[in-house]
Coordinates of C-alpha atoms in Angstrom, one line a residue:
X495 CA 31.5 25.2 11.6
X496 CA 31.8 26.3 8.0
X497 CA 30.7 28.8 5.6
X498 CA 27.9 27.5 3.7
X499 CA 28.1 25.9 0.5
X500 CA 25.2 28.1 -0.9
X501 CA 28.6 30.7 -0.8
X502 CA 30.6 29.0 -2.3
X503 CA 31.5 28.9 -6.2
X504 CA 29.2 29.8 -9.3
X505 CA 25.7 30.7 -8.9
X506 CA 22.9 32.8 -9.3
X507 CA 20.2 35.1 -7.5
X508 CA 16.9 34.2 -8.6
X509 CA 14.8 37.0 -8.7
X510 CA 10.7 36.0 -9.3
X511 CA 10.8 31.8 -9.0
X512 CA 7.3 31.6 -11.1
X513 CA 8.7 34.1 -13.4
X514 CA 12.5 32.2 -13.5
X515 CA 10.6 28.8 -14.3
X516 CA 8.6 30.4 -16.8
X517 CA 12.0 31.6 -18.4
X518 CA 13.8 28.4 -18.7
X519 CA 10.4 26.5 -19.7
X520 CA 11.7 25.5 -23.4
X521 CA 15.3 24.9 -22.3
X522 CA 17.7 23.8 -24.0
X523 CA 15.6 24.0 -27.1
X524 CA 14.9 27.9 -26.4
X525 CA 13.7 30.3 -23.9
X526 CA 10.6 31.7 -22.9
X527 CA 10.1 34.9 -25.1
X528 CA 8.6 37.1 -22.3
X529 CA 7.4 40.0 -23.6
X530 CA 6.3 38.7 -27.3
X531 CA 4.3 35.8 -25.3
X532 CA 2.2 38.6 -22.9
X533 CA 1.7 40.4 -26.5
X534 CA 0.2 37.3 -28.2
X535 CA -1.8 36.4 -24.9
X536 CA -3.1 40.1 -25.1
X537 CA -4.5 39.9 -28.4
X538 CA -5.5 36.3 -27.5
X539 CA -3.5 34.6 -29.8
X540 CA -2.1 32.0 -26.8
X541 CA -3.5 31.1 -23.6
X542 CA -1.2 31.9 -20.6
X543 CA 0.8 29.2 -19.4
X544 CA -1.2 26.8 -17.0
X545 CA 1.8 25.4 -15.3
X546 CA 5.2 25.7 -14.5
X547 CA 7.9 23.5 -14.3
X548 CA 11.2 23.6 -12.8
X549 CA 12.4 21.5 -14.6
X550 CA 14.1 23.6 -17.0
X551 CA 15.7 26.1 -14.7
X552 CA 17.3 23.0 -13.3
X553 CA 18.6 21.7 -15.8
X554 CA 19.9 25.2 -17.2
X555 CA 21.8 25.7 -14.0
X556 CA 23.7 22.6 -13.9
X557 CA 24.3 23.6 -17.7
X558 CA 26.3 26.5 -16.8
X559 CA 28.2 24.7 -14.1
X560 CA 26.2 26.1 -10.7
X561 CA 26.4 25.1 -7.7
X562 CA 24.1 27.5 -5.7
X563 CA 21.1 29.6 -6.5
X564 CA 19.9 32.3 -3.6
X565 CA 15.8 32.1 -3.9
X566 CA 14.1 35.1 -3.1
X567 CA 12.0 34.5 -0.2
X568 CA 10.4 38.8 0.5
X569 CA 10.7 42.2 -0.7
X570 CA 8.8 45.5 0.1
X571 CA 5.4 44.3 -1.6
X572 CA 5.6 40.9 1.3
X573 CA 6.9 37.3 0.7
X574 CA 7.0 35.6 -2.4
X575 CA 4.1 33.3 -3.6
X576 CA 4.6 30.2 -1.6
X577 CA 3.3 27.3 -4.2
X578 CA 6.5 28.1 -6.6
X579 CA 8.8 29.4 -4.3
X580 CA 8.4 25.7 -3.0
X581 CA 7.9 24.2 -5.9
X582 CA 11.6 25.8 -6.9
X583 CA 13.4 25.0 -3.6
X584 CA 12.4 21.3 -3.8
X585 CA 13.3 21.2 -7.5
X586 CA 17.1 22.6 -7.0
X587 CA 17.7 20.5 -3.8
X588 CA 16.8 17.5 -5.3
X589 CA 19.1 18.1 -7.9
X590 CA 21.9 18.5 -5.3
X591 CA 21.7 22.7 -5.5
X592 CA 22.7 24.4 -2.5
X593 CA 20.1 27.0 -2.1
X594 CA 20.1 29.9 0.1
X595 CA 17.3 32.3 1.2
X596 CA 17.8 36.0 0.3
X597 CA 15.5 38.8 1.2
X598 CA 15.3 43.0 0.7
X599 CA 15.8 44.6 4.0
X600 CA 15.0 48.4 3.6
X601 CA 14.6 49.2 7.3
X602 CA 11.5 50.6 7.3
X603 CA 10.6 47.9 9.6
X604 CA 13.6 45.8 10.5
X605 CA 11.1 43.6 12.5
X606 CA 9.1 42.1 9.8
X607 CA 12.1 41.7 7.7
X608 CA 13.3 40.0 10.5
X609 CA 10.3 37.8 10.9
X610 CA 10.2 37.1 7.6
X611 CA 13.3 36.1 6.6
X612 CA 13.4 33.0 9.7
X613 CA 9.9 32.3 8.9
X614 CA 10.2 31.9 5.1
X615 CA 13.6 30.3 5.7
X616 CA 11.7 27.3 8.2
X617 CA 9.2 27.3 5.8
X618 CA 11.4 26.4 2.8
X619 CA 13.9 24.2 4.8
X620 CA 16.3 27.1 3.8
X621 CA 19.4 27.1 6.4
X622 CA 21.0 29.9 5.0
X623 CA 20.0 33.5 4.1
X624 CA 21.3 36.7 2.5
X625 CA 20.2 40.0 3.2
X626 CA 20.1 42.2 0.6
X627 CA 20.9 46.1 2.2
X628 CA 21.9 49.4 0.5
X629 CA 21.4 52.3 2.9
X630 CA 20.1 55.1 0.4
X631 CA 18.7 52.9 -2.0
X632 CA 15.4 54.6 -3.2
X633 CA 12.4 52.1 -3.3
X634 CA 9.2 51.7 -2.7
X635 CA 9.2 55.7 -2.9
X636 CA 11.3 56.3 0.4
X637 CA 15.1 55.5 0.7
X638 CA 16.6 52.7 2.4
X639 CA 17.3 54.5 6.0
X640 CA 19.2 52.6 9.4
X641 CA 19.8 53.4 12.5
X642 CA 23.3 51.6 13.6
X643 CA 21.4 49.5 16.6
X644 CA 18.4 48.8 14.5
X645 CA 21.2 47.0 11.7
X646 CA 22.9 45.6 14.6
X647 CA 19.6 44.2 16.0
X648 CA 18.6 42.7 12.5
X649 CA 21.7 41.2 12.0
X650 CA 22.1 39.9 15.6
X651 CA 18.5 38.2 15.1
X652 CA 19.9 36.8 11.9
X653 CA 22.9 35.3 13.4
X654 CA 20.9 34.0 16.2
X655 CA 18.7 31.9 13.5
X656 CA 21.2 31.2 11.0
X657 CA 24.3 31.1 12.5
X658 CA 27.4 33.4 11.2
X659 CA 28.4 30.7 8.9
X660 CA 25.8 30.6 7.1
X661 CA 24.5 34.3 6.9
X662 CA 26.1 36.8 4.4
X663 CA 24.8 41.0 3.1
X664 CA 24.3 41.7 -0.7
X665 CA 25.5 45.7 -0.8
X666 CA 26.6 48.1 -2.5
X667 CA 29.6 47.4 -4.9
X668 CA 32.0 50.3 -4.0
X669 CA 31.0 51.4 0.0
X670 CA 33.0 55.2 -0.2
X671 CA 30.4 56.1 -3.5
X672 CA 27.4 55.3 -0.9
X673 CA 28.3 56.5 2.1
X674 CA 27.3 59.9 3.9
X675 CA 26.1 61.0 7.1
X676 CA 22.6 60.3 5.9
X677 CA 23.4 56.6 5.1
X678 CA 26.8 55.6 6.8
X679 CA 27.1 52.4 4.6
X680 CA 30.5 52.3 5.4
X681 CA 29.9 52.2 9.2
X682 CA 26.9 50.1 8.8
X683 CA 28.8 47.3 7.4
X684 CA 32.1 47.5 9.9
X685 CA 29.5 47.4 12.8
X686 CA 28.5 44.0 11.5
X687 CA 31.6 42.5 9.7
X688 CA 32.4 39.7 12.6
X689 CA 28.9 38.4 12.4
X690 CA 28.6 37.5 8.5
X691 CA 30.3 34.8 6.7
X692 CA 30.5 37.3 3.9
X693 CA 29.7 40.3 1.7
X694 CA 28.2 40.3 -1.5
X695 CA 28.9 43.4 -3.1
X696 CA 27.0 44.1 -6.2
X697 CA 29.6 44.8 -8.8
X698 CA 26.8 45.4 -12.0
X699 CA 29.3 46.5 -14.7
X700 CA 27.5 48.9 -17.0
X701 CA 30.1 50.7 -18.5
X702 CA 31.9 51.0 -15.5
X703 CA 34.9 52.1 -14.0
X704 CA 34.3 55.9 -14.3
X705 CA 35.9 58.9 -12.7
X706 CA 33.7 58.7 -9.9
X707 CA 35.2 55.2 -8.9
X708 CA 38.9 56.9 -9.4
X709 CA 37.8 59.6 -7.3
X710 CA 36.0 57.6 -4.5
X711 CA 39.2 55.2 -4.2
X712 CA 41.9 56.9 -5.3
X713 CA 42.9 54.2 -7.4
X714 CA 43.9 55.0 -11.0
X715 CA 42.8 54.8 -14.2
X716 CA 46.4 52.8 -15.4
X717 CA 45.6 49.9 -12.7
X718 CA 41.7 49.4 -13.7
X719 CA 41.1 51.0 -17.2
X720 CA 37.1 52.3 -17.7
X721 CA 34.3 50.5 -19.6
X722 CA 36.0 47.6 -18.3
X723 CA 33.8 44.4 -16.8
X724 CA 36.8 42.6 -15.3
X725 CA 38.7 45.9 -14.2
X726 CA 35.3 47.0 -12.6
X727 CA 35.3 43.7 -10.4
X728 CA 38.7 43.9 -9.6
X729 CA 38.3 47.4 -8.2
X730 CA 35.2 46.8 -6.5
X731 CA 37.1 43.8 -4.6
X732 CA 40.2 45.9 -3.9
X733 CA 38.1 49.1 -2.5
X734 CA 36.5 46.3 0.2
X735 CA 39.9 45.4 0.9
X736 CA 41.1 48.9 0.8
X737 CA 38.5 49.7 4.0
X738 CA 40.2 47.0 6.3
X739 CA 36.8 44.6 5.1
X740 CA 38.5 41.2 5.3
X741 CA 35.5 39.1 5.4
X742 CA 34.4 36.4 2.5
X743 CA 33.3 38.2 -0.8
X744 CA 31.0 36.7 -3.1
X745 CA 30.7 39.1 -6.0
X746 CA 27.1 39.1 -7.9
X747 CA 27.8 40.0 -11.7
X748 CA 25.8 41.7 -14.5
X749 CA 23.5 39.3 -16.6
X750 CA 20.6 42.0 -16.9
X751 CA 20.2 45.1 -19.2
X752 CA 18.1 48.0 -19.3
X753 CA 18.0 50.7 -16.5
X754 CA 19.4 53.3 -18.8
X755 CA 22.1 51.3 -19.1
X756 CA 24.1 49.8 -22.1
X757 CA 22.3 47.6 -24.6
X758 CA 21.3 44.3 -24.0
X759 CA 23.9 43.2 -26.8
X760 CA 26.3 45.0 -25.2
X761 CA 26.0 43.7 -21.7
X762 CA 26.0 40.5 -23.6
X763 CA 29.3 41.1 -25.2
X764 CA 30.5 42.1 -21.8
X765 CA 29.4 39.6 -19.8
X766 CA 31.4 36.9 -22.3
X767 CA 34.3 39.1 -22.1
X768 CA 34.3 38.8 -18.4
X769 CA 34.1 35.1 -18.6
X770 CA 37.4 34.6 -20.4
X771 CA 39.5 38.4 -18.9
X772 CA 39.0 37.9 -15.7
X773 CA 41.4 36.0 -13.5
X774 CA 41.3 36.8 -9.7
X775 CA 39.2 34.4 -8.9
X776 CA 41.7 33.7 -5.9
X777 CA 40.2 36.5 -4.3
X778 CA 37.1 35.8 -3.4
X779 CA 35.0 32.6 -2.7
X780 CA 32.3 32.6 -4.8
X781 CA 30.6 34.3 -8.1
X782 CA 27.2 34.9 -9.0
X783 CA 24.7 36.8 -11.1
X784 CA 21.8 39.1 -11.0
X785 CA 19.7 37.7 -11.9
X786 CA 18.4 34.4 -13.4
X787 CA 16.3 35.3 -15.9
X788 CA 12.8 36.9 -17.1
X789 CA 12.7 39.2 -20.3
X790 CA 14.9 41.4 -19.3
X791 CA 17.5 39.2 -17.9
X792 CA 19.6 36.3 -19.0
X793 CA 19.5 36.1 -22.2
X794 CA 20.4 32.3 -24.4
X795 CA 23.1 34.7 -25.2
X796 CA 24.5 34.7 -21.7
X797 CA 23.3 31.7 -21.2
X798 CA 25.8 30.2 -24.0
X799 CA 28.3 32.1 -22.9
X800 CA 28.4 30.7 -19.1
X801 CA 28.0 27.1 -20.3
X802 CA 31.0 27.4 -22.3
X803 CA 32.8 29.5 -19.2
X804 CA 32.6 26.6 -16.7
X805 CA 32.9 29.3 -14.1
X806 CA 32.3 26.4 -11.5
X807 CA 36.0 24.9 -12.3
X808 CA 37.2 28.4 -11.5
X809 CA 40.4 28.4 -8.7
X810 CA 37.9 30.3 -6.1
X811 CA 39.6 30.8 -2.9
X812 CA 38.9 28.4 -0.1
X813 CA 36.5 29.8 2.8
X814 CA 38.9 29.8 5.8
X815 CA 37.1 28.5 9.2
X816 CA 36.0 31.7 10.7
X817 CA 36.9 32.4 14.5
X818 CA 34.2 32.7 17.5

């Protein structure tokens, strides 16, 4: 078998589908304005929006040279609302989209997730899925907390629906930053390496590197200056390789601002820099952001900026046929 095309190349998480539609609704002429259109409903100056279309999104994607979007399918509040989840899946697979499932998996109860992520997956035709686990993430009030055999027996149950091919874990960007005895991230992910087709760590740029990446690593400051997008990809991809992780990596980018983070022009400035600095693409197999869009995300901005990237033309390495 071979890794899933869904891995492979440019793409995109999409975060809310309703919300994502809703975002790309005026494309290419514009974009939906998010928070100025909940203001103007508020003081009744414009009726909500009595449909969504797809349309848009699609069209947007294959704009900026896609070739996979990952469709959230559950989180901690339950699974996403089925009429535009469906209504999104259809859309980007008849548009020749390879789309992938992805679900938050905070441990709390493995099962569920479990249960959840095959069941939305049959119910979307979805034959892929990512699984989105950071071991000390706070959410939802607790942190993200596994036990070693409950992770193995998600990921088993995974593997047993999807196949290894065609299953991959969204994580952490840099593992030694997140790991302690608490949450062994580190272990977590070696206990699991030979069942996934890949990692997907989550290299958001901020104004990253910082010391705390030169001091987690021991890499220096000469070989991956700070404040850096591409320098901060290229140390998050060396510190997986660095742990003995040779697995697939996808790498999920920063098209979001906010968080206490750097400004939203900023990020966009960044995110454009990346674009045209960046040149490992060798390295891994696939690129692809977080997230698609709502008013906080994926701006036309960005949006401009990856049409004129063609990051889909990139030299990506080529998956290699993994071994049973």
């Amino acid at each position: 078998m071979a890794t899933h095309p869904a891995f492979i190349g440019h793409g995109t998480f999409c975060y809310l589908p309703d919300v994502t539609m809703r975002h790309y609704r005026n494309y290419p002429s514009g974009l939906g304005s998010g928070i100025l259109d909940r203001v103007r409903r508020f003081l009744n100056l414009a009726a909500p929006p009595t449909a969504i279309d797809p349309a848009g999104f699609v069209r947007a994607v294959k704009d900026m040279n896609m070739s996979n979007v990952w469709v959230r399918l559950f989180g901690l509040e339950g699974v996403m609302n089925p009429a535009p989840t469906r209504q999104l899946v259809d859309a980007l697979k008849s548009a020749g989209i390879n789309v992938a499932g992805w679900g938050y998996c905070h441990g709390k109860d493995w099962e569920a997730e479990l249960d959840h992520a095959i069941n939305q997956s049959r119910t979307y035709g979805l034959t892929a899925f990512v699984a989105d686990i950071e071991p000390g993430r706070l959410l939802g009030g607790t942190k993200s907390r596994w036990r070693v055999n409950d992770f193995v027996r998600l990921v088993d149950g995974l593997v047993d629906e999807f196949s290894r091919d065609n299953l991959g874990i969204s994580t952490w960007p840099v593992l030694k930053i997140q790991d302690s005895a608490e949450f062994p991230s580190i272990d977590l992910m070696r206990h699991v390496a030979d069942r996934v087709a890949m990692f997907a760590p989550q290299a958001y740029w901020m104004g990253y590197p910082k010391q705390v990446h030169y001091d987690a690593t021991g890499f220096k400051e000469t070989q991956y200056p700070r404040d850096d997008p591409s320098s901060f990809v290229r140390l998050v991809v060396d510190s997986w390789r660095a742990l003995g992780f040779d697995q697939h990596l996808v790498v999920t980018g920063q098209a979001y601002w906010g968080e206490g983070g750097p400004s939203r022009s900023i990020l966009e400035r960044k995110l454009r820099e990346f674009t045209t600095s960046y040149v490992e693409w060798h390295k891994i197999i696939g690129f692809n952001w977080w997230h698609a869009g709502n008013e906080l995300a994926m701006s036309r901005p960005m949006i401009d900026a990856l049409v004129s990237a063609k990051l889909g033309q990139k030299p990506f390495a080529t998956p290699r046929e993994l071994v049973v």
